[in-house]
Every structure is written in C-alpha cells, then in structure tokens.
Amino acid sequence: MIWNESKECMSRDEIINLQSARLRKTVDRVYHNVEFYRKKMQKVGLEPADIRGIEDIKRLPFTTKEDLRENYPFGLFAVPQSQVVRLHASSGTTGKATVVGYTRRDIEIWQECVTRVLAMANIGINDKIQVAYGYGLFTGGLGLHYGAENLGSTVIPMSVGNTAKLIDMMEDFNVTAIACTPSYLLHIAEALEESGKLDKISLKAAICGAEPWTENMRKEIEAKLNIKAYDIYGLSEIIGPGVAADCQFHNGLHIYEDHFIPEIINADTLESCEEDEVGELVFTTITKEALPLIRYRTKDLTSINYDPCECGRTIARISRFKGRSDDMLIIRGVNVFPSQVEAALLTMGEVSPHYMLIVDRVNNLDVLEVQVEVEERFFSDEIKKLESLNKRIRNVLQSALGLSVKVKLVEPKTIERSQGKAKRVIDKRKNLV
Ligand code: DLL
C-alpha cells in the first residue's frame, strides 16, 4: 500500500486541475502581499486574473537567487512576521545568505513531504533512523527529523561531527535507517569497515541527498553496506529536503506535484524544454504561505518525464541530477560536470569513489587533473601496475569526457572526507587575474 496514494496517483487531469486552482490562489496572494511580485507582474502588464491555470504559467516572470538576496532578509515574505514560526538560511558561501521562512502550515506540509519520501523507501514505525544531516540553519537535519517523527519512526538526531559515536549507536540501538549526504555515508562505510563492525549492524536503508551523486555511486553504497539507498532532493528556497525522491525502481525522482509545479527550461533561451530533454529545473510553489516562489530558477540540471512509474505513482519524475549549471567546468572549451567523472570512475572496479578535480591553467592552457584514491596494494606492487592503472583511468575518462586529463593516483584517505556536502572541485583558474 502506497502511503499517500490519493496525492501521488492522481490522473494527469486531476493533477492539472489541482495545480491550476492552487496556482491561481498563489498568484493572487503574492500579487496582493509581496510588492516585488506585484511590480514584476505589472511591468509585463499582468494581473492575477490573467493566470487562469497552469497553461498560463509561462506568462509569469522568473524568480532567482539574486532576487532573494536583493530582498534580504524578509522582502519576499508573503505573511506578517507574527505568522512565521521558523527561519532557515543557506550558508551564503557564494554571497549573502538566503533566508527562508515557514508558517505552521508550511512546516506541516514540509513534514508530510518528507514523510512520503521515507514511506516510499519502505521506512515505517518499526524503524530507528539516525538523522546525520547537519542540524541548524541548514534544512537537512530538522527537515528529515520532523518528517521521520511524523511517520512514527524512532528518530536519533545525530547531526554531524562524531562518526565514532554514530557507529557505536548504530550498533547498540540496532539502527535500521540513516539519512545523510552520500559522501558522508561513504565515510561512515569506511569507518565501519575499519572498526570491524560492518556485519554487526542492522542498517537496511539510507536516504541520501543534498549533493549530486551518480547511479553508480548509489549502487556502490548499496553494495558496500548491503542496504537499499534512495535519493532525496530539495532546496531551502522551495521548502528543504522532500521536494522529490526516488522509489524502489530508482527510475527518476517523483516530484510532489500537489505542492510544487516543475518546469524544465533552456537556460539560454528561457524556453521550455521537451519531455526528457535536459535543462534547468524551475519550480513554482503552490501551497507555501510564508515564502511562495514563482518560477524559481534552481540552476539544477535534469529532465522530466510524465509517464506513470512502475510503482504506480503518476506524479512526474525528474532524472538524476547532472549537476548545477554553476558547477559546470569549461575546460579547453569542453563542458565537464564532476558527475561525469564520478560515473566513469565507478564503472572501473579497482578505484574508490573518492576523487577530486583540480583545474589549473598552465601556459595559457586549461589542465584538468583528476586525483583518485586507489587501494594500498597498488602502491606496494611494482610501479608498472600503477602506471597501467593510471593509463586505463586516463582512457576511460578521455572517452567519457571527450578531453584528455591528467590522472594522479593517491593513497587511501588522502582526499578529505566530508560530513556535509562534498567539495569535489578546486578551480585554481579563479585565482588567476
Ligand atoms: O540541500 C536540502 C536537502 C537536505 C536536500 C537534505 C536533500 C537532503 P540547500 O542547501 O538549499 O538544500 O541546497 C540545495 O543542493 O539546488 C541541488 O543543487 C543540491 N541537491 C540537493 N539534493 C540533491 C540531490 C538542501 N538529491 C541544492 N541530487 C540543490 C543532486 C542535490 N543535488
């Protein structure tokens, strides 16, 4: 039995009718409550009544992260502060932090979305789940926490920072599920192996997200830990984790279309993409009260498909993320995403999923060096074996990227482990003038 069949298995007509009604309400509310939207709509001669349904969504102007920054902290809020029960904020590493707010109803909706994600991963009241996303302004910790509590699972609010303790509790409490970034889960897997506790744990499922990861990485994690790993997507601006997630068929991430209308656009022309064509994901929130967002450009690159899934859900699916448009590296004119490197590396049995991309400019030429961790034994073997592995990796990467790269094989544990979002790229060109 699917946990919320009535919301996830509607016919396309029912979805469109529901989205249209909610969109009309949202547009009306932002027009009357948020000066920013009123001015933007007036500029293009739009009134709320012009938006009759989702067929008119394309007439509405886009919203961007810059708009949120320019209206920092609360300029885009659509309710008075007295109705805001919680604030979260992005880290602001690339500029001023973006602040997001929630009414009590928003929190309930967010909670329900995360609950649906967990139910989709077959997690229930008999599960004990360690939430090992950061707690605090980041939406990962509290987002997963309340979703799991709402579902009725037993929540262990680990946060990040103490892997040894996490492992002890995993063993002592018979933890059955964990929510954390995929890179942190790899680190946990490594630590479990080292401590000899890998076969003493009862873990069966992981809910991983907050950063791009490939299908190969998902399978690698499943094999290492003998568990099922699921992909959860979300972003603070839209609500936090729980905007979309995959089911047991791992055939794309189901979007909760009763709350968020997705669009895929060509980032250059801003025109809509065809079904299954990769472009930038855009969301309009249709139930959020405190911070409704109209056609918010996520910068995340994916494609959309409307065919019903094998699991029975009819809500649209987005494909695994290729990355973010601002993560794309241009190396000697070739577009490279870190996810392509990861996918290619993990097709080879002998390399670990720990890698780093270092981009530099030498004699006016871009150079991409890929550092990859390989097992200790390669370093103790004769040098020939190391050279031959290096060559094989170079060839695999060259055919995957269409670009020649330098490969540096490094010893286990050389590449920094992350407990939150992994940093996989060092672009030294940014420091050049
Ligand atoms: O990362 C919310 C979250 C927490 C999602 C826990 C999943 C689990 P932000 O910090 O605002 O929010 O970052 C959002 O992270 O636009 C994507 O670029 C990236 N991202 C999130 N989930 C995935 C995923 C949280 N499953 C940004 N796959 C997004 C790929 C992801 N990228």
CSV table of N, CA, C and O and ligand atoms in Angstrom, one decimal, residues 65 90-91 133 138-141 144 180-181 207-213 231-237 240-242 244 253 298-300 320-321 323-324 327 421, ligand 1:
chain,number,residue,atom,x,y,z
A,65,LYS,N,17.8,33.4,-7.3
A,65,LYS,CA,18.5,33.6,-6.0
A,65,LYS,C,18.9,35.0,-5.8
A,65,LYS,O,18.9,35.5,-4.6
A,90,SER,N,20.5,29.7,3.9
A,90,SER,CA,21.6,29.0,3.2
A,90,SER,C,22.9,29.5,3.7
A,90,SER,O,23.0,30.5,4.3
A,91,SER,N,24.0,28.7,3.5
A,91,SER,CA,25.3,29.1,4.1
A,91,SER,C,25.8,30.4,3.6
A,91,SER,O,26.6,31.0,4.3
A,133,TYR,N,22.3,14.5,8.9
A,133,TYR,CA,22.5,15.8,8.2
A,133,TYR,C,22.7,16.8,9.3
A,133,TYR,O,22.3,16.6,10.4
A,138,PHE,N,20.8,24.9,8.2
A,138,PHE,CA,20.7,24.0,7.0
A,138,PHE,C,19.4,23.2,7.2
A,138,PHE,O,19.1,22.8,8.3
A,139,THR,N,18.6,23.0,6.1
A,139,THR,CA,17.3,22.4,6.2
A,139,THR,C,17.4,20.8,6.4
A,139,THR,O,16.4,20.2,6.7
A,140,GLY,N,18.6,20.2,6.1
A,140,GLY,CA,18.7,18.8,6.1
A,140,GLY,C,18.3,18.1,7.4
A,140,GLY,O,17.4,17.2,7.5
A,141,GLY,N,18.9,18.6,8.5
A,141,GLY,CA,18.7,17.9,9.8
A,141,GLY,C,17.3,18.0,10.3
A,141,GLY,O,16.6,17.0,10.4
A,144,LEU,N,14.5,16.3,7.8
A,144,LEU,CA,14.4,14.8,8.0
A,144,LEU,C,13.9,14.4,9.3
A,144,LEU,O,13.1,13.5,9.5
A,180,CYS,N,21.7,11.0,5.4
A,180,CYS,CA,22.9,11.8,5.4
A,180,CYS,C,23.3,12.0,4.0
A,180,CYS,O,22.7,11.5,3.1
A,181,THR,N,24.3,12.8,3.7
A,181,THR,CA,24.8,13.0,2.4
A,181,THR,C,25.4,11.7,1.9
A,181,THR,O,26.0,11.0,2.7
A,207,ILE,N,18.8,7.4,3.2
A,207,ILE,CA,18.1,8.4,2.4
A,207,ILE,C,19.1,9.5,2.2
A,207,ILE,O,19.5,10.3,3.1
A,208,CYS,N,19.7,9.5,1.0
A,208,CYS,CA,20.8,10.4,0.7
A,208,CYS,C,20.5,11.5,-0.3
A,208,CYS,O,19.8,11.2,-1.3
A,209,GLY,N,21.0,12.6,0.0
A,209,GLY,CA,20.8,13.7,-1.0
A,209,GLY,C,21.6,14.9,-0.5
A,209,GLY,O,22.6,14.8,0.2
A,210,ALA,N,21.2,16.1,-1.0
A,210,ALA,CA,21.8,17.4,-0.7
A,210,ALA,C,23.0,17.7,-1.5
A,210,ALA,O,23.6,18.8,-1.5
A,211,GLU,N,23.4,16.7,-2.4
A,211,GLU,CA,24.5,16.9,-3.3
A,211,GLU,C,24.4,16.0,-4.5
A,211,GLU,O,23.7,14.9,-4.3
A,212,PRO,N,24.9,16.3,-5.6
A,212,PRO,CA,24.8,15.4,-6.7
A,212,PRO,C,25.6,14.1,-6.5
A,212,PRO,O,26.6,14.1,-5.9
A,213,TRP,N,25.0,13.0,-6.9
A,213,TRP,CA,25.7,11.7,-6.8
A,213,TRP,C,25.1,10.9,-8.0
A,213,TRP,O,24.0,11.1,-8.4
A,231,ASP,N,17.4,8.3,-3.2
A,231,ASP,CA,17.9,9.7,-3.5
A,231,ASP,C,16.8,10.6,-3.0
A,231,ASP,O,15.6,10.5,-3.4
A,232,ILE,N,17.1,11.6,-2.2
A,232,ILE,CA,16.2,12.6,-1.8
A,232,ILE,C,16.7,14.0,-2.3
A,232,ILE,O,17.9,14.3,-2.1
A,233,TYR,N,15.8,14.8,-2.9
A,233,TYR,CA,16.2,16.1,-3.4
A,233,TYR,C,15.3,17.2,-2.8
A,233,TYR,O,14.2,17.0,-2.4
A,234,GLY,N,15.9,18.4,-2.7
A,234,GLY,CA,15.2,19.5,-2.3
A,234,GLY,C,16.1,20.7,-2.1
A,234,GLY,O,17.3,20.5,-2.2
A,235,LEU,N,15.5,21.9,-2.0
A,235,LEU,CA,16.4,23.0,-1.8
A,235,LEU,C,15.6,24.0,-0.8
A,235,LEU,O,14.4,24.0,-0.8
A,236,SER,N,16.4,24.7,0.0
A,236,SER,CA,15.8,25.5,1.0
A,236,SER,C,14.8,26.5,0.5
A,236,SER,O,13.7,26.6,1.1
A,237,GLU,N,15.1,27.1,-0.6
A,237,GLU,CA,14.1,28.1,-1.2
A,237,GLU,C,12.8,27.5,-1.4
A,237,GLU,O,11.8,28.2,-1.2
A,240,GLY,N,13.0,22.7,1.3
A,240,GLY,CA,14.0,22.0,2.0
A,240,GLY,C,14.0,20.6,1.4
A,240,GLY,O,13.4,20.4,0.3
A,241,PRO,N,14.6,19.5,2.1
A,241,PRO,CA,14.5,18.2,1.5
A,241,PRO,C,13.1,17.7,1.4
A,241,PRO,O,12.2,18.1,2.3
A,242,GLY,N,12.8,16.9,0.4
A,242,GLY,CA,11.4,16.4,0.3
A,242,GLY,C,10.6,17.0,-0.9
A,242,GLY,O,9.4,16.8,-1.0
A,244,ALA,N,11.4,16.1,-4.0
A,244,ALA,CA,11.3,14.9,-4.9
A,244,ALA,C,12.2,13.8,-4.3
A,244,ALA,O,13.1,14.1,-3.6
A,253,LEU,N,13.2,10.7,-9.9
A,253,LEU,CA,12.7,11.2,-8.6
A,253,LEU,C,11.3,11.7,-8.8
A,253,LEU,O,11.0,12.6,-9.6
A,298,THR,N,16.2,27.0,-10.3
A,298,THR,CA,17.1,26.3,-9.3
A,298,THR,C,18.5,26.2,-9.7
A,298,THR,O,19.4,25.9,-8.9
A,299,LYS,N,18.8,26.3,-11.0
A,299,LYS,CA,20.1,26.1,-11.6
A,299,LYS,C,20.5,24.6,-11.6
A,299,LYS,O,21.6,24.2,-12.0
A,300,ASP,N,19.6,23.7,-11.1
A,300,ASP,CA,19.9,22.3,-11.2
A,300,ASP,C,19.5,21.7,-12.6
A,300,ASP,O,18.4,22.1,-13.1
A,320,ARG,N,17.9,11.7,-12.4
A,320,ARG,CA,19.0,12.0,-11.5
A,320,ARG,C,19.8,13.3,-12.0
A,320,ARG,O,19.9,13.5,-13.2
A,321,PHE,N,20.2,14.1,-11.1
A,321,PHE,CA,20.8,15.4,-11.5
A,321,PHE,C,22.1,15.3,-12.1
A,321,PHE,O,23.0,14.5,-11.7
A,323,GLY,N,24.0,17.8,-12.4
A,323,GLY,CA,24.8,18.8,-11.6
A,323,GLY,C,24.1,20.1,-11.6
A,323,GLY,O,22.9,20.2,-11.9
A,324,ARG,N,24.8,21.2,-11.2
A,324,ARG,CA,24.2,22.5,-11.3
A,324,ARG,C,24.8,23.3,-12.4
A,324,ARG,O,26.0,23.0,-12.7
A,327,ASP,N,28.1,24.5,-11.5
A,327,ASP,CA,29.1,23.5,-11.2
A,327,ASP,C,29.9,23.1,-12.5
A,327,ASP,O,30.8,22.4,-12.4
A,421,LYS,N,28.0,18.5,2.5
A,421,LYS,CA,28.1,18.5,1.1
A,421,LYS,C,29.6,18.4,0.7
A,421,LYS,O,30.4,19.2,1.1
B,1,DLL,O1,20.5,20.5,0.3
B,1,DLL,C1,18.2,20.3,1.1
B,1,DLL,C2,18.4,18.9,1.3
B,1,DLL,C3,18.8,18.4,2.5
B,1,DLL,C4,18.2,18.0,0.2
B,1,DLL,C5,19.0,17.1,2.7
B,1,DLL,C6,18.3,16.6,0.4
B,1,DLL,C7,18.7,16.2,1.7
B,1,DLL,P1,20.2,23.5,0.0
B,1,DLL,O2,21.3,23.6,1.0
B,1,DLL,O3,19.4,24.7,-0.2
B,1,DLL,O4,19.2,22.4,0.4
B,1,DLL,O5,20.9,23.0,-1.3
B,1,DLL,C8,20.1,22.7,-2.4
B,1,DLL,O6,21.6,21.0,-3.3
B,1,DLL,O7,19.7,23.0,-5.5
B,1,DLL,C9,20.9,20.9,-5.5
B,1,DLL,O8,21.9,21.6,-6.3
B,1,DLL,C10,21.6,20.2,-4.4
B,1,DLL,N1,20.9,18.9,-4.1
B,1,DLL,C11,20.0,18.7,-3.1
B,1,DLL,N2,19.6,17.4,-3.2
B,1,DLL,C12,20.2,16.8,-4.3
B,1,DLL,C13,20.1,15.6,-4.9
B,1,DLL,C14,19.4,21.1,0.6
B,1,DLL,N3,19.4,14.6,-4.4
B,1,DLL,C15,20.9,22.3,-3.6
B,1,DLL,N4,20.9,15.4,-6.0
B,1,DLL,C16,20.0,21.9,-4.8
B,1,DLL,C17,21.6,16.4,-6.5
B,1,DLL,C18,21.0,17.8,-4.9
B,1,DLL,N5,21.7,17.6,-6.0
